Structures are given as structure tokens and as C-alpha cells.
mmCIF file of C-alpha atoms in Angstrom:
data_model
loop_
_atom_site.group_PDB
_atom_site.id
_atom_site.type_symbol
_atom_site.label_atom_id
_atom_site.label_comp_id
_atom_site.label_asym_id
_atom_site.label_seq_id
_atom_site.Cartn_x
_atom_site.Cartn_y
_atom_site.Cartn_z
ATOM 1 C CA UNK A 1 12.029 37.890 -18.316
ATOM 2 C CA UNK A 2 14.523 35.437 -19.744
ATOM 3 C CA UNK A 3 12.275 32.370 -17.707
ATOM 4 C CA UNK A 4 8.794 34.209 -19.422
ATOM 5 C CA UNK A 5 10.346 33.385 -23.031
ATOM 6 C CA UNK A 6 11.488 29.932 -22.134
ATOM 7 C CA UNK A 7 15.030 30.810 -22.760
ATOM 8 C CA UNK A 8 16.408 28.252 -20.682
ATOM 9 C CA UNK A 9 20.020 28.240 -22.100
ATOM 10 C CA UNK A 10 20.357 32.129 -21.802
ATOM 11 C CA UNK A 11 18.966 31.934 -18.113
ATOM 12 C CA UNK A 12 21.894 29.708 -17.361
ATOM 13 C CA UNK A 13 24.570 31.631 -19.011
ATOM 14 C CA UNK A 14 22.997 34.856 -17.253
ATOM 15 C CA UNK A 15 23.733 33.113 -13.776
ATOM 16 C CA UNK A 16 26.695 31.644 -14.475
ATOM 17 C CA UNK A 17 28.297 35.072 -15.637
ATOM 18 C CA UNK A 18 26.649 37.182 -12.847
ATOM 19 C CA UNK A 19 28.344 34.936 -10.000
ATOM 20 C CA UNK A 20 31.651 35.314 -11.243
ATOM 21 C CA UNK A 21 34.229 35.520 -8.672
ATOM 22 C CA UNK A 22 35.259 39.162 -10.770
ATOM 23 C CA UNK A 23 31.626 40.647 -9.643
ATOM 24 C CA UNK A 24 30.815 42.217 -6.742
ATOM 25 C CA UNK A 25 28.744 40.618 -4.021
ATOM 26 C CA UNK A 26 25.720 41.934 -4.898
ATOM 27 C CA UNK A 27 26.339 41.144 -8.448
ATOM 28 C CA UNK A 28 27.021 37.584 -7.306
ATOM 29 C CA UNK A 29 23.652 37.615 -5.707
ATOM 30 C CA UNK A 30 21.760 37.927 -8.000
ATOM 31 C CA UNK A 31 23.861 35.370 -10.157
ATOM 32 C CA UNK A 32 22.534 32.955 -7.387
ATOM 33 C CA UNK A 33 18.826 34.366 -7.238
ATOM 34 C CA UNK A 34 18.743 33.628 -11.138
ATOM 35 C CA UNK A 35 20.278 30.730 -10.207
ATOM 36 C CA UNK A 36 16.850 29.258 -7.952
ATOM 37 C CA UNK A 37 14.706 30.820 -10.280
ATOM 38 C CA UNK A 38 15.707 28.705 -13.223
ATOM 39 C CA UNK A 39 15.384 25.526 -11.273
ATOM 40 C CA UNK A 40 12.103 26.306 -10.000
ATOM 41 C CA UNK A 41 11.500 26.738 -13.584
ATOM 42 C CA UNK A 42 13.528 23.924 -15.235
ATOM 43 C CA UNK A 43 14.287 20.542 -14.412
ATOM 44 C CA UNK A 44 17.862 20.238 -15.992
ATOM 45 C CA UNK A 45 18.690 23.290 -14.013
ATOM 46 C CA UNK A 46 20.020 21.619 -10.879
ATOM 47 C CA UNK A 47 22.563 19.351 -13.136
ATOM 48 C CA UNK A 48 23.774 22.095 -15.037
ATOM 49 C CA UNK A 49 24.176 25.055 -11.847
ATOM 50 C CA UNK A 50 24.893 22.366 -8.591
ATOM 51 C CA UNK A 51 29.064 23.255 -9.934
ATOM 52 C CA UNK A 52 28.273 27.232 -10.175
ATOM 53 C CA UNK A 53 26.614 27.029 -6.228
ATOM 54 C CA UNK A 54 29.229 24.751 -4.775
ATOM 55 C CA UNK A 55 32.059 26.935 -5.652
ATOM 56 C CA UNK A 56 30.261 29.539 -3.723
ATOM 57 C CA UNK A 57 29.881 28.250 -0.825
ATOM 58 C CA UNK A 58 33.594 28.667 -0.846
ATOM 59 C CA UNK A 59 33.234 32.516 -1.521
ATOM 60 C CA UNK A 60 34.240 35.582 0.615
ATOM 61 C CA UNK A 61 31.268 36.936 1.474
ATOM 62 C CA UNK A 62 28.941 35.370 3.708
ATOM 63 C CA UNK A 63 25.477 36.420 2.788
ATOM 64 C CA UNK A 64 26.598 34.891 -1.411
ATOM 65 C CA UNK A 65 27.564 31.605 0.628
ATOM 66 C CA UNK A 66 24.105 31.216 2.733
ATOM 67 C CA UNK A 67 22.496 32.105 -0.459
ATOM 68 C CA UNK A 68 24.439 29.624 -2.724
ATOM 69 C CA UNK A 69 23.322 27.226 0.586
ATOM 70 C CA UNK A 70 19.993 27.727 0.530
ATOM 71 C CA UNK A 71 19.914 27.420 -2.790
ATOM 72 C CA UNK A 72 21.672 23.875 -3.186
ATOM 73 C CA UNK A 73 19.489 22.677 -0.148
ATOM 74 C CA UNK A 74 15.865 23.994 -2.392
ATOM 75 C CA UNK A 75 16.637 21.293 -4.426
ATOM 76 C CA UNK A 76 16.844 17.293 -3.776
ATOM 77 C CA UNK A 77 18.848 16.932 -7.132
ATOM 78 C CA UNK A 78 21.314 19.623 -6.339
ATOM 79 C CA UNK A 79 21.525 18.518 -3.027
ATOM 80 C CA UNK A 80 22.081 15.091 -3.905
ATOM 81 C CA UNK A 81 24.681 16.416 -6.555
ATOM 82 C CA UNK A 82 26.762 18.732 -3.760
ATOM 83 C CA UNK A 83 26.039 15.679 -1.046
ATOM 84 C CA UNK A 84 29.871 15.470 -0.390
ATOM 85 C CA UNK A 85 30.404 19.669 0.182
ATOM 86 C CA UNK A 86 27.084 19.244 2.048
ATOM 87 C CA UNK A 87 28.596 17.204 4.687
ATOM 88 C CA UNK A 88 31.933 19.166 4.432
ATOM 89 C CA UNK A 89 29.363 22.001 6.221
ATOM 90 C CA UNK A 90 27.950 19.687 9.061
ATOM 91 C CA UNK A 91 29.804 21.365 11.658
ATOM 92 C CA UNK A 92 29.656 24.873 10.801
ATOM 93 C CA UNK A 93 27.901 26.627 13.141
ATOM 94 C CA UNK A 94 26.326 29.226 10.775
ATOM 95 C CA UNK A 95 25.278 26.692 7.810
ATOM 96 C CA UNK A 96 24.931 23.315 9.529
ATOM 97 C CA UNK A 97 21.535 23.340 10.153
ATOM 98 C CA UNK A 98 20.853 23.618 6.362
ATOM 99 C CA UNK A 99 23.481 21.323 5.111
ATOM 100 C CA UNK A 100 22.339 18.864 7.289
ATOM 101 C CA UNK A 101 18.158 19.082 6.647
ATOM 102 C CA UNK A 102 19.337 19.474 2.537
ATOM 103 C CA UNK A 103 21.657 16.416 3.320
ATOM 104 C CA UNK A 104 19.324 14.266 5.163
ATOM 105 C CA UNK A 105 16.053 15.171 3.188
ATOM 106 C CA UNK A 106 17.956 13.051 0.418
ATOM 107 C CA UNK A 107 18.371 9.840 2.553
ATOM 108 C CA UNK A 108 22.195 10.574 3.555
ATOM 109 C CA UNK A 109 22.948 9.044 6.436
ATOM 110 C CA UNK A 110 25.906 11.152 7.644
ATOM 111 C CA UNK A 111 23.448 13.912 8.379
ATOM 112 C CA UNK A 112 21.423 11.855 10.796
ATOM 113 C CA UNK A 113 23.568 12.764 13.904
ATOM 114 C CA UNK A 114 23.463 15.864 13.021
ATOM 115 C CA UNK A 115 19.482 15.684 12.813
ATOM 116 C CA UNK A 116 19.353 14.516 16.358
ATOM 117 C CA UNK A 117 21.214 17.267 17.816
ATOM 118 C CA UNK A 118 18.628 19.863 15.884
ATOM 119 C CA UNK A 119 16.114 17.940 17.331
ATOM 120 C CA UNK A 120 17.278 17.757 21.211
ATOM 121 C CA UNK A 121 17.745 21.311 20.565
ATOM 122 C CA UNK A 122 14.533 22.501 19.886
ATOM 123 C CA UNK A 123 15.676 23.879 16.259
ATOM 124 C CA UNK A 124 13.433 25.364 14.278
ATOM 125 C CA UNK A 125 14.087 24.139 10.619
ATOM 126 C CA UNK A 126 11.349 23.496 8.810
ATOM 127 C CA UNK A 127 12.195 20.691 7.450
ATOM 128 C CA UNK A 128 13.588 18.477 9.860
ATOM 129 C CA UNK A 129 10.598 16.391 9.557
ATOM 130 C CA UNK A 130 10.923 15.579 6.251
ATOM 131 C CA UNK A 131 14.722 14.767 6.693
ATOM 132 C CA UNK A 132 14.435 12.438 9.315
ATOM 133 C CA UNK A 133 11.355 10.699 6.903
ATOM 134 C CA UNK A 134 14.027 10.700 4.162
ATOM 135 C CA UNK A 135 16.320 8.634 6.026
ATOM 136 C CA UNK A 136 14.377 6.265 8.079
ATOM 137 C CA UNK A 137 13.198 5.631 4.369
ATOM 138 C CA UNK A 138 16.281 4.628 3.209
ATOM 139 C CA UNK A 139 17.475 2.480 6.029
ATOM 140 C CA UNK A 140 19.145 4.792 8.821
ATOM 141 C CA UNK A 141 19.765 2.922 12.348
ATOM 142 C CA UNK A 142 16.779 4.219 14.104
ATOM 143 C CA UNK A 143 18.612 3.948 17.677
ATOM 144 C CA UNK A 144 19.585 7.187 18.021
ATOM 145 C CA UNK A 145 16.899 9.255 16.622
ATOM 146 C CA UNK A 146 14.196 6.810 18.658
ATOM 147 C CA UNK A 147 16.059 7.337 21.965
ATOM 148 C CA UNK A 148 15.903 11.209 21.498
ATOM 149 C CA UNK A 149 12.464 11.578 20.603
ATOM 150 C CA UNK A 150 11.841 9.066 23.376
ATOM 151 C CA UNK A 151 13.987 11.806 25.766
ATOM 152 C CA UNK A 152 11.781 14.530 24.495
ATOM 153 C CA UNK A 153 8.296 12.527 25.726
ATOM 154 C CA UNK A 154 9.844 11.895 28.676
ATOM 155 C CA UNK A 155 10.275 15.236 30.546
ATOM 156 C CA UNK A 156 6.940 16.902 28.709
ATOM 157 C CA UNK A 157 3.744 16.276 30.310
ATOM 158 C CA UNK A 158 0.996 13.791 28.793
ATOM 159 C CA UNK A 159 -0.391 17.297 27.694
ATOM 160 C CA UNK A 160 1.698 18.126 25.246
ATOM 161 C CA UNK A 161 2.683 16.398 22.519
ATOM 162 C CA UNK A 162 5.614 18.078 20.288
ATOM 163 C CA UNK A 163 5.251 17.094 16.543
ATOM 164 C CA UNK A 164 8.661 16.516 15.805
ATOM 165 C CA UNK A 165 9.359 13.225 18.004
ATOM 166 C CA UNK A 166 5.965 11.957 17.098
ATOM 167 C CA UNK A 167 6.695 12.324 13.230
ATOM 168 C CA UNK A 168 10.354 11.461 14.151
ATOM 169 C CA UNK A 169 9.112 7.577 15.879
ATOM 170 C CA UNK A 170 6.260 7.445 12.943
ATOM 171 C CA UNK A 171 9.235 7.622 10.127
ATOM 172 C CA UNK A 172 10.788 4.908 11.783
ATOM 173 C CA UNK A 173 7.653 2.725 12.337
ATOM 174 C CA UNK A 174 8.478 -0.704 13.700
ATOM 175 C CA UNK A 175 11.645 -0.025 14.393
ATOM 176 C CA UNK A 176 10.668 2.441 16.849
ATOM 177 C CA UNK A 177 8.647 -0.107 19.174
ATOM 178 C CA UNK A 178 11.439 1.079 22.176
ATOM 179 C CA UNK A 179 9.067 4.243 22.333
ATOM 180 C CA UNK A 180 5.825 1.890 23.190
ATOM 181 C CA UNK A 181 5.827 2.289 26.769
ATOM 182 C CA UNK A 182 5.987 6.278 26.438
ATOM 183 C CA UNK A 183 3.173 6.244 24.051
ATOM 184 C CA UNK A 184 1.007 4.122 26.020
ATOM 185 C CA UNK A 185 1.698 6.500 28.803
ATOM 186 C CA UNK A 186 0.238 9.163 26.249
ATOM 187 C CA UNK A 187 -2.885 6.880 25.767
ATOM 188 C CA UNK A 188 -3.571 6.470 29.509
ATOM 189 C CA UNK A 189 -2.973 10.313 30.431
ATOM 190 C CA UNK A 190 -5.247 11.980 27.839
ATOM 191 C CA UNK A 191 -8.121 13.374 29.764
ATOM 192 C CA UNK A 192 -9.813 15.586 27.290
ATOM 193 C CA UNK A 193 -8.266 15.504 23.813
ATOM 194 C CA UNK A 194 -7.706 12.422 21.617
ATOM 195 C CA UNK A 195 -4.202 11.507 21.876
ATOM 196 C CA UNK A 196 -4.206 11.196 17.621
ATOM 197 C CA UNK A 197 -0.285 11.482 17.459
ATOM 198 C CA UNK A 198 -0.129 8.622 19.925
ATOM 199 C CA UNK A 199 -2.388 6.515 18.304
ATOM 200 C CA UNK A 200 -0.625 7.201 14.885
ATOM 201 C CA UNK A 201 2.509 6.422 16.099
ATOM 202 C CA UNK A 202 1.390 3.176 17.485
ATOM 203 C CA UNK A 203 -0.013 2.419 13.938
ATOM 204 C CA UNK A 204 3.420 2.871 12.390
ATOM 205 C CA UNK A 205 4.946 0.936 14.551
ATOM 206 C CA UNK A 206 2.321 -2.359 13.962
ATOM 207 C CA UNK A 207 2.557 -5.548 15.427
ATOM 208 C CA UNK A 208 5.110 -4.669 17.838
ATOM 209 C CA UNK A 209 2.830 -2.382 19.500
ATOM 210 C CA UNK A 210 0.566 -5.231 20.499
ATOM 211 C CA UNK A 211 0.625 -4.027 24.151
ATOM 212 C CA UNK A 212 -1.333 -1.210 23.334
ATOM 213 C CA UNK A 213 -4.338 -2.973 21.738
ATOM 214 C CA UNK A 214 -6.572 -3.062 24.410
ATOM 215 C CA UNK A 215 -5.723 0.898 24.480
ATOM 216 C CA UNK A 216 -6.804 1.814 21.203
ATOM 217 C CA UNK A 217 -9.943 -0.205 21.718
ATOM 218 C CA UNK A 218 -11.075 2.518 23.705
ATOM 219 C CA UNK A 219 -10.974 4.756 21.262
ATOM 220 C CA UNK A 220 -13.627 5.128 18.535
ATOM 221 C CA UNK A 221 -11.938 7.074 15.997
ATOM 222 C CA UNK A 222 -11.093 6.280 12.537
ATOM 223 C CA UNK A 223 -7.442 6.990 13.005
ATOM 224 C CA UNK A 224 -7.511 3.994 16.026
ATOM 225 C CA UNK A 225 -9.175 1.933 14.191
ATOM 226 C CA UNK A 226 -6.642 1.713 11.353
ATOM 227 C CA UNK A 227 -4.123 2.010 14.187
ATOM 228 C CA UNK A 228 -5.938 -1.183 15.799
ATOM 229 C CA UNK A 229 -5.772 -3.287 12.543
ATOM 230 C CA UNK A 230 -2.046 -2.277 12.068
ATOM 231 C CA UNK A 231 -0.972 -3.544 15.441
ATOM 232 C CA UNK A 232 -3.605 -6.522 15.563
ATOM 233 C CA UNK A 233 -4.091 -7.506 12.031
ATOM 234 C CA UNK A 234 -7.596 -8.525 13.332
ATOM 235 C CA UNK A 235 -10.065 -8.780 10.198
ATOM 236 C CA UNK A 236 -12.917 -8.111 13.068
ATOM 237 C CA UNK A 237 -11.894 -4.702 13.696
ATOM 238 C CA UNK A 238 -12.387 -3.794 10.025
ATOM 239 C CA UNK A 239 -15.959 -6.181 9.858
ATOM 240 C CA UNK A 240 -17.333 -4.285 12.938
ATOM 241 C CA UNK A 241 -16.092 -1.024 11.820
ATOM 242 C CA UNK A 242 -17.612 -1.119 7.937
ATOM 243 C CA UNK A 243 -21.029 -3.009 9.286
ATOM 244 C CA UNK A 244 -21.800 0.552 10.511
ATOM 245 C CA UNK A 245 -20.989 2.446 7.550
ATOM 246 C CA UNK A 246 -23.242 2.877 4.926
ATOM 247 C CA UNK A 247 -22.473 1.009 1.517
ATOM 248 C CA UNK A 248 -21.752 4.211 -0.432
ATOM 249 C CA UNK A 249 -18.581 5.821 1.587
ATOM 250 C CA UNK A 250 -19.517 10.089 1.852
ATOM 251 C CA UNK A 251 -16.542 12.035 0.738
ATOM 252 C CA UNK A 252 -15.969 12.662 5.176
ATOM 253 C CA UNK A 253 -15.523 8.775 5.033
ATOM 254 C CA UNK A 254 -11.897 8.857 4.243
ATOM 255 C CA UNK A 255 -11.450 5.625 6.525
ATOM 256 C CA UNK A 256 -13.218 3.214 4.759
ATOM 257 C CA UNK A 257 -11.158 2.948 1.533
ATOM 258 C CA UNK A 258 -8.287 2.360 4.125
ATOM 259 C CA UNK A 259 -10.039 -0.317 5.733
ATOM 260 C CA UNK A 260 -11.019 -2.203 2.341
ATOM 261 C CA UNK A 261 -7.436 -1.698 1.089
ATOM 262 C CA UNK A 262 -6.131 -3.386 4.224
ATOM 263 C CA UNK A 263 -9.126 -6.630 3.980
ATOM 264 C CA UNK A 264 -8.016 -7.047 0.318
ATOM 265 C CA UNK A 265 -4.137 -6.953 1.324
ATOM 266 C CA UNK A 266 -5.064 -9.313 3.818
ATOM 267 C CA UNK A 267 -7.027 -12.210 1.720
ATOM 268 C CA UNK A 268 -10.409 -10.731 3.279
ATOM 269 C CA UNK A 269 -11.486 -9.604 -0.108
ATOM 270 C CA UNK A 270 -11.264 -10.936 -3.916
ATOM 271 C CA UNK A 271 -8.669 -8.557 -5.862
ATOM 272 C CA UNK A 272 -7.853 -8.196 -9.297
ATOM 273 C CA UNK A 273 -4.436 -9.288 -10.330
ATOM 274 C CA UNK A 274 -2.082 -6.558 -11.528
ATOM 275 C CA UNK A 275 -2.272 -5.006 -14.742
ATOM 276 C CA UNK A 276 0.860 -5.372 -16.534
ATOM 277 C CA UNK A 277 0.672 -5.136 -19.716
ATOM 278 C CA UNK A 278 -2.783 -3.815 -20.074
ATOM 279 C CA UNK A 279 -0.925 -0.079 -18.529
ATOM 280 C CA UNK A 280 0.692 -0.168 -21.545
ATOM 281 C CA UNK A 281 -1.980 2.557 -22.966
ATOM 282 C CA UNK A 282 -0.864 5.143 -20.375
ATOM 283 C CA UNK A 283 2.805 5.031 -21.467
ATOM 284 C CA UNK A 284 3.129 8.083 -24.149
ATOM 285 C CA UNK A 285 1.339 10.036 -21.366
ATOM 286 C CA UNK A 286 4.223 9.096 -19.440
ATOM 287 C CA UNK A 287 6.735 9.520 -21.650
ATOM 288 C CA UNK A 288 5.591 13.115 -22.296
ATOM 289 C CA UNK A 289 5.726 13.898 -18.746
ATOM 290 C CA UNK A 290 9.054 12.262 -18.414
ATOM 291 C CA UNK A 291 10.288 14.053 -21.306
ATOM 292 C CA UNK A 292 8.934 18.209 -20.094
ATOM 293 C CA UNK A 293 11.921 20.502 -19.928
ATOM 294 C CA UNK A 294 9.272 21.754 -17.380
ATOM 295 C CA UNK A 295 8.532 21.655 -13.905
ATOM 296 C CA UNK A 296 4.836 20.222 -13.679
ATOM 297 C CA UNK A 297 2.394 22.875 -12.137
ATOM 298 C CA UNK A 298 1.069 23.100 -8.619
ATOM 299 C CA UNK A 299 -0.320 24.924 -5.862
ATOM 300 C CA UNK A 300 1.234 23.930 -2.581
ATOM 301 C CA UNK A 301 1.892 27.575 -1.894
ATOM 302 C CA UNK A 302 5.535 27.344 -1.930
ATOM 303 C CA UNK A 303 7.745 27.695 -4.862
ATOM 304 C CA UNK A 304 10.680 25.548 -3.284
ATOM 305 C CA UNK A 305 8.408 22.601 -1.889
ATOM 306 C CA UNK A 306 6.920 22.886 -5.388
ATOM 307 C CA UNK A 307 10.131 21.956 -7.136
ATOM 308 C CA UNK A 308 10.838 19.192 -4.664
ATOM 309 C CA UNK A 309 7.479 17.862 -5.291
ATOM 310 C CA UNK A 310 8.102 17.725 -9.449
ATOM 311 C CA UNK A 311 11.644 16.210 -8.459
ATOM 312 C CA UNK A 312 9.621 13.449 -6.381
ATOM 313 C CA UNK A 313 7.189 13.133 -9.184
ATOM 314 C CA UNK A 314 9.445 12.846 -11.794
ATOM 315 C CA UNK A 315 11.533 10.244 -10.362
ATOM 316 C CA UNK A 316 8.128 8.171 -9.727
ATOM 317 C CA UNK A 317 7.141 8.648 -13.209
ATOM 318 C CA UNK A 318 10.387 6.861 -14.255
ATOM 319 C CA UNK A 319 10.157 4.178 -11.895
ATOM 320 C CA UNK A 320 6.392 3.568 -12.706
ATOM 321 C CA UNK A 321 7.076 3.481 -16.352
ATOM 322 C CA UNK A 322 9.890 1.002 -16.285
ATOM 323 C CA UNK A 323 7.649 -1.377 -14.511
ATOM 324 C CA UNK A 324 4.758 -1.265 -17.123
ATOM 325 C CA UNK A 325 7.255 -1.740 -19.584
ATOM 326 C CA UNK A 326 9.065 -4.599 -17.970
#
């Protein structure tokens, strides 16, 4: 009720006071449950309860700790905020898997060990894949993680292709290129599916997968073709591919756009120079988004990956507007 009436202060208090050490477990609870809801709701939320949900994942009772977890891990700004008792939990049998995907799904590179022990064990936390992205982002050595998704294509047949190693090697892109020679092994054994994880991978990875070229030349899919202009940087791959295309992409021609992006990166078509200054107009649009108490409305089906989505958002709002104004 208190979120329905915007009462954002009184929401806080409300949790705050329910997880009191004094309450009872159940009390404490729902201190935490309040807790999520107001930072699904609010985007000051995290700042102000991260303290509140760290000191219970200190507290006596097990089930108000794996809440108060879960809770911290929802968020990337609370988990960035409790990043240090995060890592205090790696090695806790009971709440490591979550401290460690909360952990590494903001770029900290402690968790990445961690990550590649989930992964060898065929965990299944959902969102491994978007920690390991998280921290190839932001610079982790890829040795480790590469050589373990490179164990898992090893003893699986050309068959069957796991996700979480191929999204694992496409995080890292080029500085997976060890994992080459298993992925061309994944090109040569298809029989009667499109290897598209393969050819994806080998996309990410560019240049350095030049020994799969003539590979993905047999392949005439749009996902190989973008894969074959990654790793060859060949402007005839994109000529011969948009000579057969009509001029007006259809909405199923989702390739195209890729392929003129790439020519006009690559000096094969005239651009327009950047617009600076003339973005200016869009600023008090971004100001007022910047500015919401609120969480910005979507529909991804999931209130949590919602909220990490408006904390992704926001952040790229900020950046964006500090370069217009620069």
C-alpha cells in the first residue's frame, strides 16, 4: 500500500523497523520483503537499505539471511554497495553461489574463480551468464574461464552444444581464440543443424579466428556472414551478401543494418560526423529521466531483471548525457 501512494520515505522506515534484530524471524521477513519491494519501486532504495540487508546476512536465522542475500544480489547497486560482505560469502556452501553471480554480475573480479567452479559443476544459477559477461567486460584474465568452457566442449559430443561455455568464450571474444580449434571441430561435425553458437563464437572472437574462414563460407546464414566479416574484415562478403537483398530491408532482414553498420565502420560507406552539440535538444529529456525517483517501466516479465535493467539504463543515461554536454 505504502509503494501505491508513493510514500517512499515511510516504505523505508517500515523495513527498517520490521527487521529489527528485537522481531521475530518472520517479522524480520517481511522487513526484508518490504525491503525488495521498495527497490523494485525506487531507485534510491538500494543506497539507503544495502546497510539494513548486510547486517542480516549476519542474523540467526537462516531463511532472514538467504532472504537478505537474495535480496542484495536483485540489485547491481546494492550489490556493488555490499561487494566486500559479498565476497566474505564466496565460500559458504549454502550462499556462495549467489554471492558470487551478485558479485560477478557487477564486474568483480574476485568472484570469477568462483564462477568457474559453478560452471565445471553444472550449476544451475541463472545468472551465471550474465556474470561471467560482467567481468570479461571489465577486464577479467580470460585464462581460466576459456580453459573450462574449452574442458566442457571437449568431452560433449559435436551434438550438443551447452549454452553456458558458448556464452562464456563469446564474453571473452578475442581473447578466447585458445577455444578455435574446438569450435572448428563444432563446424566440421554438424551434420544436420546449423552449428549457430559456433559460428557466433567465432564472430566474437574476430580476426584471430581466421582459421575458420573457409568454414563459415560454407554456411549461408546471416549469423556467418557477420561472423565471416568479423574474422575476415573482407568488404566482399558484405558486397555479395547486400547485392542479393532488396534495397528496402523487410522487418525479417535484421542482417542488413549489421552489414551497413560494419561497411560504414570500415570506410566502405560515407558517414555523417557525430552530432555533438546538435544532441543538445534531447538533454531536458534526459535530465528528467535522470532525475525520476522512479524505476522506468518495462515488460521483461521479471520484476528483479526489471530493476537491473533501469539500474543499466540509468547509468547509460548519465554517461550519454555527459558526453553531449562535453
Amino acid at each position: 500500500m505504502l509503494t501505491g501512494l508513493d510514500r517512499e520515505l515511510d516504505r523505508y522506515a517500515w523495513a527498517e523497523r520490521l527487521a529489527n534484530r528485537s522481531e521475530r524471524p518472520q517479522v524480520r521477513l517481511e522487513g526484508v520483503r518490504m525491503a525488495l519491494a521498495a527497490m523494485r519501486e525506487w531507485r534510491a532504495a538500494p543506497a539507503r537499505l544495502t546497510p539494513m540487508l548486510t547486517g542480516l546476512l549476519r542474523d540467526d536465522s537462516s531463511e532472514v539471511r538467504s532472504a537478505a542475500l537474495h535480496t542484495l544480489a536483485a540489485s547491481l547497486t546494492a550489490s556493488r554497495l555490499a561487494a566486500d560482505e559479498l565476497a566474505g560469502l564466496l565460500d559458504d556452501p549454502e550462499f556462495g553461489a549467489v554471492a558470487a553471480t551478485a558479485l560477478g554480475s557487477v564486474g568483480d573480479h574476485r568472484a570469477v574463480p568462483h564462477l568457474v567452479r559453478l560452471m565445471l559443476s553444472n550449476s544451475d544459477e541463472p545468472r551465471l551468464a550474465e556474470a561471467f559477461k560482467a567481468v570479461a567486460r571489465t577486464g577479467a584474465d580470460a585464462q581460466i574461464p576459456v580453459a573450462a568452457a574449452r574442458q566442457i566442449l571437449a568431452v560433449l559430443p559435436d551434438s550438443c552444444t551447452p549454452d553456458l561455455p558458448m556464452r562464456v568464450l563469446a564474453a571473452f571474444g578475442p581473447a578466447a581464440a585458445a577455444a578455435v580449434p574446438e569450435l572448428i571441430d563444432r563446424l566440421e561435425g554438424a551434420e544436420n543443424d546449423t552449428p549457430d553458437w559456433a559460428i557466433h563464437v567465432l564472430g566474437q572472437i574476430g580476426p584471430a579466428a581466421a582459421a575458420a574462414a573457409a568454414l563459415l563460407r560454407r554456411y549461408p546464414t546471416q549469423c556467418a556472414t557477420l561472423a565471416l566479416l568479423s574474422v575476415t574484415s573482407d568488404r566482399a562478403v558484405a558486397d555479395q551478401y547486400l547485392a542479393g537483398r532488396p534495397e528496402q530491408p523487410g522487418r525479417r532482414d535484421q542482417i542488413a543494418p549489421a552489414v551497413l553498420t560494419w561497411l560504414a565502420e570500415h570506410n566502405g560507406l560515407r558517414v555523417f560526423a557525430a552530432m555533438g552539440s546538435h544532441a543538445r535538444p534531447v538533454l531536458d529529456r534526459l535530465d528528467r529521466f535522470v532525475a525520476s525517483r522512479h524505476r522506468v517501466g518495462m515488460n521483461i516479465g521479471d520484476f528483479d531483471a526489471e530493476m537491473r535493467a533501469d539500474e543499466r539504463l540509468h547509468a547509460a543515461a548519465i554517461a550519454t548525457r555527459r558526453m553531449i554536454a562535453e
